[in-house]
């Protein structure tokens, strides 16, 4: 990642602490440009067909995120 292995470990630890079971993307290949990320954090929910279904710029709460995920399942 752009921040190096230290940031990957921090992100993995945070995801584990929160009990997140979905993939967490760390941008090491310019993905932020593809999704026009201009604010951190930005959360992009992508469906199984690769379509963007929701975008949250700034902090979102876990319940909103889980509700959106559950609607797609």
mmCIF file of the N, C-alpha and C atoms, coordinates in Angstrom:
data_MODEL
# 
_entry.id   MODEL 
# 
loop_
_atom_site.group_PDB 
_atom_site.id 
_atom_site.type_symbol 
_atom_site.label_atom_id 
_atom_site.label_alt_id 
_atom_site.label_comp_id 
_atom_site.label_asym_id 
_atom_site.label_entity_id 
_atom_site.label_seq_id 
_atom_site.pdbx_PDB_ins_code 
_atom_site.Cartn_x 
_atom_site.Cartn_y 
_atom_site.Cartn_z 
_atom_site.occupancy 
_atom_site.B_iso_or_equiv 
_atom_site.pdbx_formal_charge 
_atom_site.auth_seq_id 
_atom_site.auth_comp_id 
_atom_site.auth_asym_id 
_atom_site.auth_atom_id 
_atom_site.pdbx_PDB_model_num 
ATOM 1   N N  . UNK A 1 1  ? 0.843   -1.192  0.000   1.00 0.00 ? 1  UNK A N  1 
ATOM 2   C CA . UNK A 1 1  ? 0.000   0.000   0.000   1.00 0.00 ? 1  UNK A CA 1 
ATOM 3   C C  . UNK A 1 1  ? 0.871   1.232   0.000   1.00 0.00 ? 1  UNK A C  1 
ATOM 4   N N  . UNK A 1 2  ? 0.278   2.378   -0.269  1.00 0.00 ? 2  UNK A N  1 
ATOM 5   C CA . UNK A 1 2  ? 1.035   3.618   -0.298  1.00 0.00 ? 2  UNK A CA 1 
ATOM 6   C C  . UNK A 1 2  ? 1.660   3.906   1.060   1.00 0.00 ? 2  UNK A C  1 
ATOM 7   N N  . UNK A 1 3  ? 1.008   3.508   2.143   1.00 0.00 ? 3  UNK A N  1 
ATOM 8   C CA . UNK A 1 3  ? 1.529   3.731   3.485   1.00 0.00 ? 3  UNK A CA 1 
ATOM 9   C C  . UNK A 1 3  ? 2.451   2.634   3.963   1.00 0.00 ? 3  UNK A C  1 
ATOM 10  N N  . UNK A 1 4  ? 2.583   1.583   3.180   1.00 0.00 ? 4  UNK A N  1 
ATOM 11  C CA . UNK A 1 4  ? 3.457   0.488   3.536   1.00 0.00 ? 4  UNK A CA 1 
ATOM 12  C C  . UNK A 1 4  ? 2.763   -0.553  4.398   1.00 0.00 ? 4  UNK A C  1 
ATOM 13  N N  . UNK A 1 5  ? 3.523   -1.582  4.749   1.00 0.00 ? 5  UNK A N  1 
ATOM 14  C CA . UNK A 1 5  ? 2.972   -2.710  5.505   1.00 0.00 ? 5  UNK A CA 1 
ATOM 15  C C  . UNK A 1 5  ? 2.378   -2.315  6.857   1.00 0.00 ? 5  UNK A C  1 
ATOM 16  N N  . UNK A 1 6  ? 2.917   -1.279  7.469   1.00 0.00 ? 6  UNK A N  1 
ATOM 17  C CA . UNK A 1 6  ? 2.411   -0.840  8.773   1.00 0.00 ? 6  UNK A CA 1 
ATOM 18  C C  . UNK A 1 6  ? 0.932   -0.463  8.684   1.00 0.00 ? 6  UNK A C  1 
ATOM 19  N N  . UNK A 1 7  ? 0.540   0.208   7.616   1.00 0.00 ? 7  UNK A N  1 
ATOM 20  C CA . UNK A 1 7  ? -0.853  0.620   7.460   1.00 0.00 ? 7  UNK A CA 1 
ATOM 21  C C  . UNK A 1 7  ? -1.758  -0.564  7.127   1.00 0.00 ? 7  UNK A C  1 
ATOM 22  N N  . UNK A 1 8  ? -1.224  -1.519  6.388   1.00 0.00 ? 8  UNK A N  1 
ATOM 23  C CA . UNK A 1 8  ? -2.001  -2.725  6.089   1.00 0.00 ? 8  UNK A CA 1 
ATOM 24  C C  . UNK A 1 8  ? -2.319  -3.461  7.388   1.00 0.00 ? 8  UNK A C  1 
ATOM 25  N N  . UNK A 1 9  ? -1.335  -3.596  8.253   1.00 0.00 ? 9  UNK A N  1 
ATOM 26  C CA . UNK A 1 9  ? -1.539  -4.278  9.539   1.00 0.00 ? 9  UNK A CA 1 
ATOM 27  C C  . UNK A 1 9  ? -2.558  -3.524  10.381  1.00 0.00 ? 9  UNK A C  1 
ATOM 28  N N  . UNK A 1 10 ? -2.458  -2.188  10.425  1.00 0.00 ? 10 UNK A N  1 
ATOM 29  C CA . UNK A 1 10 ? -3.431  -1.389  11.182  1.00 0.00 ? 10 UNK A CA 1 
ATOM 30  C C  . UNK A 1 10 ? -4.844  -1.591  10.646  1.00 0.00 ? 10 UNK A C  1 
ATOM 31  N N  . UNK A 1 11 ? -4.987  -1.591  9.331   1.00 0.00 ? 11 UNK A N  1 
ATOM 32  C CA . UNK A 1 11 ? -6.309  -1.771  8.719   1.00 0.00 ? 11 UNK A CA 1 
ATOM 33  C C  . UNK A 1 11 ? -6.849  -3.171  9.009   1.00 0.00 ? 11 UNK A C  1 
ATOM 34  N N  . UNK A 1 12 ? -5.998  -4.174  8.898   1.00 0.00 ? 12 UNK A N  1 
ATOM 35  C CA . UNK A 1 12 ? -6.432  -5.546  9.177   1.00 0.00 ? 12 UNK A CA 1 
ATOM 36  C C  . UNK A 1 12 ? -6.848  -5.700  10.644  1.00 0.00 ? 12 UNK A C  1 
ATOM 37  N N  . UNK A 1 13 ? -6.084  -5.094  11.544  1.00 0.00 ? 13 UNK A N  1 
ATOM 38  C CA . UNK A 1 13 ? -6.428  -5.163  12.970  1.00 0.00 ? 13 UNK A CA 1 
ATOM 39  C C  . UNK A 1 13 ? -7.746  -4.455  13.259  1.00 0.00 ? 13 UNK A C  1 
ATOM 40  N N  . UNK A 1 14 ? -7.957  -3.294  12.648  1.00 0.00 ? 14 UNK A N  1 
ATOM 41  C CA . UNK A 1 14 ? -9.203  -2.553  12.855  1.00 0.00 ? 14 UNK A CA 1 
ATOM 42  C C  . UNK A 1 14 ? -10.389 -3.350  12.328  1.00 0.00 ? 14 UNK A C  1 
ATOM 43  N N  . UNK A 1 15 ? -10.252 -3.954  11.158  1.00 0.00 ? 15 UNK A N  1 
ATOM 44  C CA . UNK A 1 15 ? -11.333 -4.754  10.586  1.00 0.00 ? 15 UNK A CA 1 
ATOM 45  C C  . UNK A 1 15 ? -11.642 -5.951  11.485  1.00 0.00 ? 15 UNK A C  1 
ATOM 46  N N  . UNK A 1 16 ? -10.616 -6.574  12.018  1.00 0.00 ? 16 UNK A N  1 
ATOM 47  C CA . UNK A 1 16 ? -10.813 -7.719  12.912  1.00 0.00 ? 16 UNK A CA 1 
ATOM 48  C C  . UNK A 1 16 ? -11.505 -7.284  14.200  1.00 0.00 ? 16 UNK A C  1 
ATOM 49  N N  . UNK A 1 17 ? -11.081 -6.150  14.742  1.00 0.00 ? 17 UNK A N  1 
ATOM 50  C CA . UNK A 1 17 ? -11.696 -5.620  15.965  1.00 0.00 ? 17 UNK A CA 1 
ATOM 51  C C  . UNK A 1 17 ? -13.185 -5.348  15.773  1.00 0.00 ? 17 UNK A C  1 
ATOM 52  N N  . UNK A 1 18 ? -13.540 -4.842  14.600  1.00 0.00 ? 18 UNK A N  1 
ATOM 53  C CA . UNK A 1 18 ? -14.926 -4.521  14.292  1.00 0.00 ? 18 UNK A CA 1 
ATOM 54  C C  . UNK A 1 18 ? -15.718 -5.741  13.838  1.00 0.00 ? 18 UNK A C  1 
ATOM 55  N N  . UNK A 1 19 ? -15.033 -6.856  13.651  1.00 0.00 ? 19 UNK A N  1 
ATOM 56  C CA . UNK A 1 19 ? -15.710 -8.076  13.214  1.00 0.00 ? 19 UNK A CA 1 
ATOM 57  C C  . UNK A 1 19 ? -16.142 -8.030  11.760  1.00 0.00 ? 19 UNK A C  1 
ATOM 58  N N  . UNK A 1 20 ? -15.468 -7.235  10.940  1.00 0.00 ? 20 UNK A N  1 
ATOM 59  C CA . UNK A 1 20 ? -15.843 -7.107  9.533   1.00 0.00 ? 20 UNK A CA 1 
ATOM 60  C C  . UNK A 1 20 ? -15.439 -8.368  8.779   1.00 0.00 ? 20 UNK A C  1 
ATOM 61  N N  . UNK A 1 21 ? -16.348 -8.898  7.999   1.00 0.00 ? 21 UNK A N  1 
ATOM 62  C CA . UNK A 1 21 ? -16.112 -10.147 7.271   1.00 0.00 ? 21 UNK A CA 1 
ATOM 63  C C  . UNK A 1 21 ? -15.986 -9.936  5.766   1.00 0.00 ? 21 UNK A C  1 
ATOM 64  N N  . UNK A 1 22 ? -16.127 -8.694  5.320   1.00 0.00 ? 22 UNK A N  1 
ATOM 65  C CA . UNK A 1 22 ? -16.053 -8.418  3.896   1.00 0.00 ? 22 UNK A CA 1 
ATOM 66  C C  . UNK A 1 22 ? -14.669 -7.898  3.544   1.00 0.00 ? 22 UNK A C  1 
ATOM 67  N N  . UNK A 1 23 ? -14.284 -7.964  2.279   1.00 0.00 ? 23 UNK A N  1 
ATOM 68  C CA . UNK A 1 23 ? -12.945 -7.523  1.882   1.00 0.00 ? 23 UNK A CA 1 
ATOM 69  C C  . UNK A 1 23 ? -12.743 -6.018  2.112   1.00 0.00 ? 23 UNK A C  1 
ATOM 70  N N  . UNK A 1 24 ? -11.556 -5.670  2.532   1.00 0.00 ? 24 UNK A N  1 
ATOM 71  C CA . UNK A 1 24 ? -11.161 -4.280  2.734   1.00 0.00 ? 24 UNK A CA 1 
ATOM 72  C C  . UNK A 1 24 ? -10.096 -3.978  1.681   1.00 0.00 ? 24 UNK A C  1 
ATOM 73  N N  . UNK A 1 25 ? -10.340 -2.978  0.867   1.00 0.00 ? 25 UNK A N  1 
ATOM 74  C CA . UNK A 1 25 ? -9.401  -2.614  -0.188  1.00 0.00 ? 25 UNK A CA 1 
ATOM 75  C C  . UNK A 1 25 ? -8.448  -1.546  0.318   1.00 0.00 ? 25 UNK A C  1 
ATOM 76  N N  . UNK A 1 26 ? -7.175  -1.829  0.226   1.00 0.00 ? 26 UNK A N  1 
ATOM 77  C CA . UNK A 1 26 ? -6.153  -0.827  0.497   1.00 0.00 ? 26 UNK A CA 1 
ATOM 78  C C  . UNK A 1 26 ? -5.565  -0.440  -0.849  1.00 0.00 ? 26 UNK A C  1 
ATOM 79  N N  . UNK A 1 27 ? -5.550  0.839   -1.120  1.00 0.00 ? 27 UNK A N  1 
ATOM 80  C CA . UNK A 1 27 ? -5.199  1.326   -2.455  1.00 0.00 ? 27 UNK A CA 1 
ATOM 81  C C  . UNK A 1 27 ? -3.694  1.305   -2.690  1.00 0.00 ? 27 UNK A C  1 
ATOM 82  N N  . UNK A 1 28 ? -3.253  0.320   -3.442  1.00 0.00 ? 28 UNK A N  1 
ATOM 83  C CA . UNK A 1 28 ? -1.847  0.303   -3.831  1.00 0.00 ? 28 UNK A CA 1 
ATOM 84  C C  . UNK A 1 28 ? -1.685  0.305   -5.351  1.00 0.00 ? 28 UNK A C  1 
ATOM 85  N N  . UNK A 1 29 ? -2.809  0.456   -6.064  1.00 0.00 ? 29 UNK A N  1 
ATOM 86  C CA . UNK A 1 29 ? -2.748  0.421   -7.526  1.00 0.00 ? 29 UNK A CA 1 
ATOM 87  C C  . UNK A 1 29 ? -3.584  1.526   -8.173  1.00 0.00 ? 29 UNK A C  1 
ATOM 88  N N  . UNK A 1 30 ? -3.822  2.610   -7.465  1.00 0.00 ? 30 UNK A N  1 
ATOM 89  C CA . UNK A 1 30 ? -4.568  3.718   -8.039  1.00 0.00 ? 30 UNK A CA 1 
ATOM 90  C C  . UNK A 1 30 ? -6.064  3.513   -8.106  1.00 0.00 ? 30 UNK A C  1 
ATOM 91  N N  . UNK A 1 31 ? -6.593  2.610   -7.298  1.00 0.00 ? 31 UNK A N  1 
ATOM 92  C CA . UNK A 1 31 ? -8.033  2.343   -7.289  1.00 0.00 ? 31 UNK A CA 1 
ATOM 93  C C  . UNK A 1 31 ? -8.809  3.597   -6.893  1.00 0.00 ? 31 UNK A C  1 
ATOM 94  N N  . UNK A 1 32 ? -8.232  4.406   -6.002  1.00 0.00 ? 32 UNK A N  1 
ATOM 95  C CA . UNK A 1 32 ? -8.936  5.616   -5.555  1.00 0.00 ? 32 UNK A CA 1 
ATOM 96  C C  . UNK A 1 32 ? -9.254  6.533   -6.729  1.00 0.00 ? 32 UNK A C  1 
ATOM 97  N N  . UNK A 1 33 ? -8.396  6.572   -7.717  1.00 0.00 ? 33 UNK A N  1 
ATOM 98  C CA . UNK A 1 33 ? -8.667  7.388   -8.907  1.00 0.00 ? 33 UNK A CA 1 
ATOM 99  C C  . UNK A 1 33 ? -9.834  6.814   -9.700  1.00 0.00 ? 33 UNK A C  1 
ATOM 100 N N  . UNK A 1 34 ? -9.905  5.495   -9.794  1.00 0.00 ? 34 UNK A N  1 
ATOM 101 C CA . UNK A 1 34 ? -10.974 4.839   -10.530 1.00 0.00 ? 34 UNK A CA 1 
ATOM 102 C C  . UNK A 1 34 ? -12.346 5.118   -9.915  1.00 0.00 ? 34 UNK A C  1 
ATOM 103 N N  . UNK A 1 35 ? -12.398 5.184   -8.574  1.00 0.00 ? 35 UNK A N  1 
ATOM 104 C CA . UNK A 1 35 ? -13.650 5.423   -7.861  1.00 0.00 ? 35 UNK A CA 1 
ATOM 105 C C  . UNK A 1 35 ? -13.802 6.881   -7.439  1.00 0.00 ? 35 UNK A C  1 
ATOM 106 N N  . UNK A 1 36 ? -12.964 7.759   -7.966  1.00 0.00 ? 36 UNK A N  1 
ATOM 107 C CA . UNK A 1 36 ? -12.961 9.196   -7.672  1.00 0.00 ? 36 UNK A CA 1 
ATOM 108 C C  . UNK A 1 36 ? -13.033 9.492   -6.173  1.00 0.00 ? 36 UNK A C  1 
ATOM 109 N N  . UNK A 1 37 ? -12.175 8.828   -5.427  1.00 0.00 ? 37 UNK A N  1 
ATOM 110 C CA . UNK A 1 37 ? -12.086 9.069   -3.989  1.00 0.00 ? 37 UNK A CA 1 
ATOM 111 C C  . UNK A 1 37 ? -11.302 10.353  -3.774  1.00 0.00 ? 37 UNK A C  1 
ATOM 112 N N  . UNK A 1 38 ? -11.941 11.297  -3.097  1.00 0.00 ? 38 UNK A N  1 
ATOM 113 C CA . UNK A 1 38 ? -11.295 12.582  -2.809  1.00 0.00 ? 38 UNK A CA 1 
ATOM 114 C C  . UNK A 1 38 ? -11.273 12.885  -1.311  1.00 0.00 ? 38 UNK A C  1 
ATOM 115 N N  . UNK A 1 39 ? -11.991 12.097  -0.546  1.00 0.00 ? 39 UNK A N  1 
ATOM 116 C CA . UNK A 1 39 ? -12.106 12.309  0.892   1.00 0.00 ? 39 UNK A CA 1 
ATOM 117 C C  . UNK A 1 39 ? -11.882 10.975  1.588   1.00 0.00 ? 39 UNK A C  1 
ATOM 118 N N  . UNK A 1 40 ? -11.136 11.012  2.661   1.00 0.00 ? 40 UNK A N  1 
ATOM 119 C CA . UNK A 1 40 ? -10.922 9.799   3.444   1.00 0.00 ? 40 UNK A CA 1 
ATOM 120 C C  . UNK A 1 40 ? -11.581 9.947   4.797   1.00 0.00 ? 40 UNK A C  1 
ATOM 121 N N  . UNK A 1 41 ? -12.240 8.943   5.290   1.00 0.00 ? 41 UNK A N  1 
ATOM 122 C CA . UNK A 1 41 ? -12.453 7.673   4.619   1.00 0.00 ? 41 UNK A CA 1 
ATOM 123 C C  . UNK A 1 41 ? -13.579 7.762   3.592   1.00 0.00 ? 41 UNK A C  1 
ATOM 124 N N  . UNK A 1 42 ? -13.490 6.943   2.582   1.00 0.00 ? 42 UNK A N  1 
ATOM 125 C CA . UNK A 1 42 ? -14.575 6.742   1.627   1.00 0.00 ? 42 UNK A CA 1 
ATOM 126 C C  . UNK A 1 42 ? -14.858 5.253   1.586   1.00 0.00 ? 42 UNK A C  1 
ATOM 127 N N  . UNK A 1 43 ? -16.117 4.902   1.684   1.00 0.00 ? 43 UNK A N  1 
ATOM 128 C CA . UNK A 1 43 ? -16.530 3.504   1.629   1.00 0.00 ? 43 UNK A CA 1 
ATOM 129 C C  . UNK A 1 43 ? -17.340 3.310   0.364   1.00 0.00 ? 43 UNK A C  1 
ATOM 130 N N  . UNK A 1 44 ? -16.931 2.352   -0.453  1.00 0.00 ? 44 UNK A N  1 
ATOM 131 C CA . UNK A 1 44 ? -17.611 2.050   -1.705  1.00 0.00 ? 44 UNK A CA 1 
ATOM 132 C C  . UNK A 1 44 ? -18.128 0.619   -1.604  1.00 0.00 ? 44 UNK A C  1 
ATOM 133 N N  . UNK A 1 45 ? -19.425 0.465   -1.732  1.00 0.00 ? 45 UNK A N  1 
ATOM 134 C CA . UNK A 1 45 ? -20.044 -0.862  -1.700  1.00 0.00 ? 45 UNK A CA 1 
ATOM 135 C C  . UNK A 1 45 ? -20.241 -1.316  -3.140  1.00 0.00 ? 45 UNK A C  1 
ATOM 136 N N  . UNK A 1 46 ? -19.601 -2.426  -3.492  1.00 0.00 ? 46 UNK A N  1 
ATOM 137 C CA . UNK A 1 46 ? -19.635 -2.961  -4.845  1.00 0.00 ? 46 UNK A CA 1 
ATOM 138 C C  . UNK A 1 46 ? -20.371 -4.296  -4.807  1.00 0.00 ? 46 UNK A C  1 
ATOM 139 N N  . UNK A 1 47 ? -21.337 -4.482  -5.716  1.00 0.00 ? 47 UNK A N  1 
ATOM 140 C CA . UNK A 1 47 ? -22.095 -5.738  -5.714  1.00 0.00 ? 47 UNK A CA 1 
ATOM 141 C C  . UNK A 1 47 ? -21.299 -6.854  -6.383  1.00 0.00 ? 47 UNK A C  1 
ATOM 142 N N  . UNK A 1 48 ? -21.885 -8.036  -6.423  1.00 0.00 ? 48 UNK A N  1 
ATOM 143 C CA . UNK A 1 48 ? -21.194 -9.211  -6.958  1.00 0.00 ? 48 UNK A CA 1 
ATOM 144 C C  . UNK A 1 48 ? -20.903 -9.106  -8.452  1.00 0.00 ? 48 UNK A C  1 
ATOM 145 N N  . UNK A 1 49 ? -21.603 -8.221  -9.142  1.00 0.00 ? 49 UNK A N  1 
ATOM 146 C CA . UNK A 1 49 ? -21.336 -8.007  -10.568 1.00 0.00 ? 49 UNK A CA 1 
ATOM 147 C C  . UNK A 1 49 ? -20.323 -6.888  -10.798 1.00 0.00 ? 49 UNK A C  1 
ATOM 148 N N  . UNK A 1 50 ? -19.787 -6.322  -9.716  1.00 0.00 ? 50 UNK A N  1 
ATOM 149 C CA . UNK A 1 50 ? -18.783 -5.271  -9.831  1.00 0.00 ? 50 UNK A CA 1 
ATOM 150 C C  . UNK A 1 50 ? -19.357 -3.875  -9.986  1.00 0.00 ? 50 UNK A C  1 
ATOM 151 N N  . UNK A 1 51 ? -20.675 -3.716  -9.776  1.00 0.00 ? 51 UNK A N  1 
ATOM 152 C CA . UNK A 1 51 ? -21.308 -2.395  -9.898  1.00 0.00 ? 51 UNK A CA 1 
ATOM 153 C C  . UNK A 1 51 ? -21.272 -1.672  -8.560  1.00 0.00 ? 51 UNK A C  1 
ATOM 154 N N  . UNK A 1 52 ? -21.014 -0.383  -8.611  1.00 0.00 ? 52 UNK A N  1 
ATOM 155 C CA . UNK A 1 52 ? -21.048 0.435   -7.402  1.00 0.00 ? 52 UNK A CA 1 
ATOM 156 C C  . UNK A 1 52 ? -22.497 0.610   -6.985  1.00 0.00 ? 52 UNK A C  1 
ATOM 157 N N  . UNK A 1 53 ? -22.817 0.230   -5.748  1.00 0.00 ? 53 UNK A N  1 
ATOM 158 C CA . UNK A 1 53 ? -24.187 0.319   -5.259  1.00 0.00 ? 53 UNK A CA 1 
ATOM 159 C C  . UNK A 1 53 ? -24.376 1.456   -4.265  1.00 0.00 ? 53 UNK A C  1 
ATOM 160 N N  . UNK A 1 54 ? -23.355 1.766   -3.476  1.00 0.00 ? 54 UNK A N  1 
ATOM 161 C CA . UNK A 1 54 ? -23.429 2.843   -2.487  1.00 0.00 ? 54 UNK A CA 1 
ATOM 162 C C  . UNK A 1 54 ? -22.047 3.449   -2.331  1.00 0.00 ? 54 UNK A C  1 
ATOM 163 N N  . UNK A 1 55 ? -22.006 4.737   -2.027  1.00 0.00 ? 55 UNK A N  1 
ATOM 164 C CA . UNK A 1 55 ? -20.754 5.406   -1.700  1.00 0.00 ? 55 UNK A CA 1 
ATOM 165 C C  . UNK A 1 55 ? -21.012 6.286   -0.485  1.00 0.00 ? 55 UNK A C  1 
ATOM 166 N N  . UNK A 1 56 ? -20.155 6.138   0.516   1.00 0.00 ? 56 UNK A N  1 
ATOM 167 C CA . UNK A 1 56 ? -20.216 7.006   1.695   1.00 0.00 ? 56 UNK A CA 1 
ATOM 168 C C  . UNK A 1 56 ? -18.911 7.765   1.760   1.00 0.00 ? 56 UNK A C  1 
ATOM 169 N N  . UNK A 1 57 ? -19.001 9.067   1.746   1.00 0.00 ? 57 UNK A N  1 
ATOM 170 C CA . UNK A 1 57 ? -17.812 9.912   1.886   1.00 0.00 ? 57 UNK A CA 1 
ATOM 171 C C  . UNK A 1 57 ? -17.778 10.415  3.318   1.00 0.00 ? 57 UNK A C  1 
ATOM 172 N N  . UNK A 1 58 ? -16.660 10.198  3.963   1.00 0.00 ? 58 UNK A N  1 
ATOM 173 C CA . UNK A 1 58 ? -16.559 10.502  5.381   1.00 0.00 ? 58 UNK A CA 1 
ATOM 174 C C  . UNK A 1 58 ? -16.953 9.265   6.175   1.00 0.00 ? 58 UNK A C  1 
ATOM 175 N N  . UNK A 1 59 ? -17.119 9.447   7.430   1.00 0.00 ? 59 UNK A N  1 
ATOM 176 C CA . UNK A 1 59 ? -17.415 8.321   8.312   1.00 0.00 ? 59 UNK A CA 1 
ATOM 177 C C  . UNK A 1 59 ? -18.866 7.899   8.162   1.00 0.00 ? 59 UNK A C  1 
ATOM 178 N N  . UNK A 1 60 ? -19.084 6.603   8.079   1.00 0.00 ? 60 UNK A N  1 
ATOM 179 C CA . UNK A 1 60 ? -20.436 6.054   8.077   1.00 0.00 ? 60 UNK A CA 1 
ATOM 180 C C  . UNK A 1 60 ? -20.553 5.124   9.268   1.00 0.00 ? 60 UNK A C  1 
ATOM 181 N N  . UNK A 1 61 ? -21.753 4.931   9.736   1.00 0.00 ? 61 UNK A N  1 
ATOM 182 C CA . UNK A 1 61 ? -21.854 4.024   10.883  1.00 0.00 ? 61 UNK A CA 1 
ATOM 183 C C  . UNK A 1 61 ? -22.062 2.598   10.406  1.00 0.00 ? 61 UNK A C  1 
ATOM 184 N N  . UNK A 1 62 ? -21.667 1.682   11.249  1.00 0.00 ? 62 UNK A N  1 
ATOM 185 C CA . UNK A 1 62 ? -21.682 0.266   10.901  1.00 0.00 ? 62 UNK A CA 1 
ATOM 186 C C  . UNK A 1 62 ? -23.072 -0.217  10.532  1.00 0.00 ? 62 UNK A C  1 
ATOM 187 N N  . UNK A 1 63 ? -24.090 0.283   11.222  1.00 0.00 ? 63 UNK A N  1 
ATOM 188 C CA . UNK A 1 63 ? -25.452 -0.186  10.944  1.00 0.00 ? 63 UNK A CA 1 
ATOM 189 C C  . UNK A 1 63 ? -25.882 0.182   9.527   1.00 0.00 ? 63 UNK A C  1 
ATOM 190 N N  . UNK A 1 64 ? -25.583 1.408   9.081   1.00 0.00 ? 64 UNK A N  1 
ATOM 191 C CA . UNK A 1 64 ? -25.911 1.809   7.700   1.00 0.00 ? 64 UNK A CA 1 
ATOM 192 C C  . UNK A 1 64 ? -25.218 0.897   6.695   1.00 0.00 ? 64 UNK A C  1 
ATOM 193 N N  . UNK A 1 65 ? -23.959 0.622   6.946   1.00 0.00 ? 65 UNK A N  1 
ATOM 194 C CA . UNK A 1 65 ? -23.192 -0.232  6.054   1.00 0.00 ? 65 UNK A CA 1 
ATOM 195 C C  . UNK A 1 65 ? -23.768 -1.645  6.026   1.00 0.00 ? 65 UNK A C  1 
ATOM 196 N N  . UNK A 1 66 ? -24.034 -2.208  7.192   1.00 0.00 ? 66 UNK A N  1 
ATOM 197 C CA . UNK A 1 66 ? -24.569 -3.566  7.249   1.00 0.00 ? 66 UNK A CA 1 
ATOM 198 C C  . UNK A 1 66 ? -25.960 -3.641  6.625   1.00 0.00 ? 66 UNK A C  1 
ATOM 199 N N  . UNK A 1 67 ? -26.788 -2.625  6.820   1.00 0.00 ? 67 UNK A N  1 
ATOM 200 C CA . UNK A 1 67 ? -28.119 -2.594  6.199   1.00 0.00 ? 67 UNK A CA 1 
ATOM 201 C C  . UNK A 1 67 ? -27.999 -2.625  4.670   1.00 0.00 ? 67 UNK A C  1 
ATOM 202 N N  . UNK A 1 68 ? -27.079 -1.826  4.135   1.00 0.00 ? 68 UNK A N  1 
ATOM 203 C CA . UNK A 1 68 ? -26.894 -1.783  2.679   1.00 0.00 ? 68 UNK A CA 1 
ATOM 204 C C  . UNK A 1 68 ? -26.376 -3.118  2.152   1.00 0.00 ? 68 UNK A C  1 
ATOM 205 N N  . UNK A 1 69 ? -25.464 -3.743  2.877   1.00 0.00 ? 69 UNK A N  1 
ATOM 206 C CA . UNK A 1 69 ? -24.935 -5.051  2.471   1.00 0.00 ? 69 UNK A CA 1 
ATOM 207 C C  . UNK A 1 69 ? -26.053 -6.088  2.495   1.00 0.00 ? 69 UNK A C  1 
ATOM 208 N N  . UNK A 1 70 ? -26.821 -6.108  3.563   1.00 0.00 ? 70 UNK A N  1 
ATOM 209 C CA . UNK A 1 70 ? -27.896 -7.093  3.688   1.00 0.00 ? 70 UNK A CA 1 
ATOM 210 C C  . UNK A 1 70 ? -28.949 -6.959  2.600   1.00 0.00 ? 70 UNK A C  1 
ATOM 211 N N  . UNK A 1 71 ? -29.188 -5.735  2.128   1.00 0.00 ? 71 UNK A N  1 
ATOM 212 C CA . UNK A 1 71 ? -30.146 -5.531  1.031   1.00 0.00 ? 71 UNK A CA 1 
ATOM 213 C C  . UNK A 1 71 ? -29.661 -6.207  -0.265  1.00 0.00 ? 71 UNK A C  1 
ATOM 214 N N  . UNK A 1 72 ? -28.354 -6.313  -0.406  1.00 0.00 ? 72 UNK A N  1 
ATOM 215 C CA . UNK A 1 72 ? -27.800 -6.911  -1.624  1.00 0.00 ? 72 UNK A CA 1 
ATOM 216 C C  . UNK A 1 72 ? -27.691 -8.428  -1.557  1.00 0.00 ? 72 UNK A C  1 
ATOM 217 N N  . UNK A 1 73 ? -27.806 -8.971  -0.365  1.00 0.00 ? 73 UNK A N  1 
ATOM 218 C CA . UNK A 1 73 ? -27.646 -10.432 -0.216  1.00 0.00 ? 73 UNK A CA 1 
ATOM 219 C C  . UNK A 1 73 ? -28.911 -11.176 -0.553  1.00 0.00 ? 73 UNK A C  1 
# 
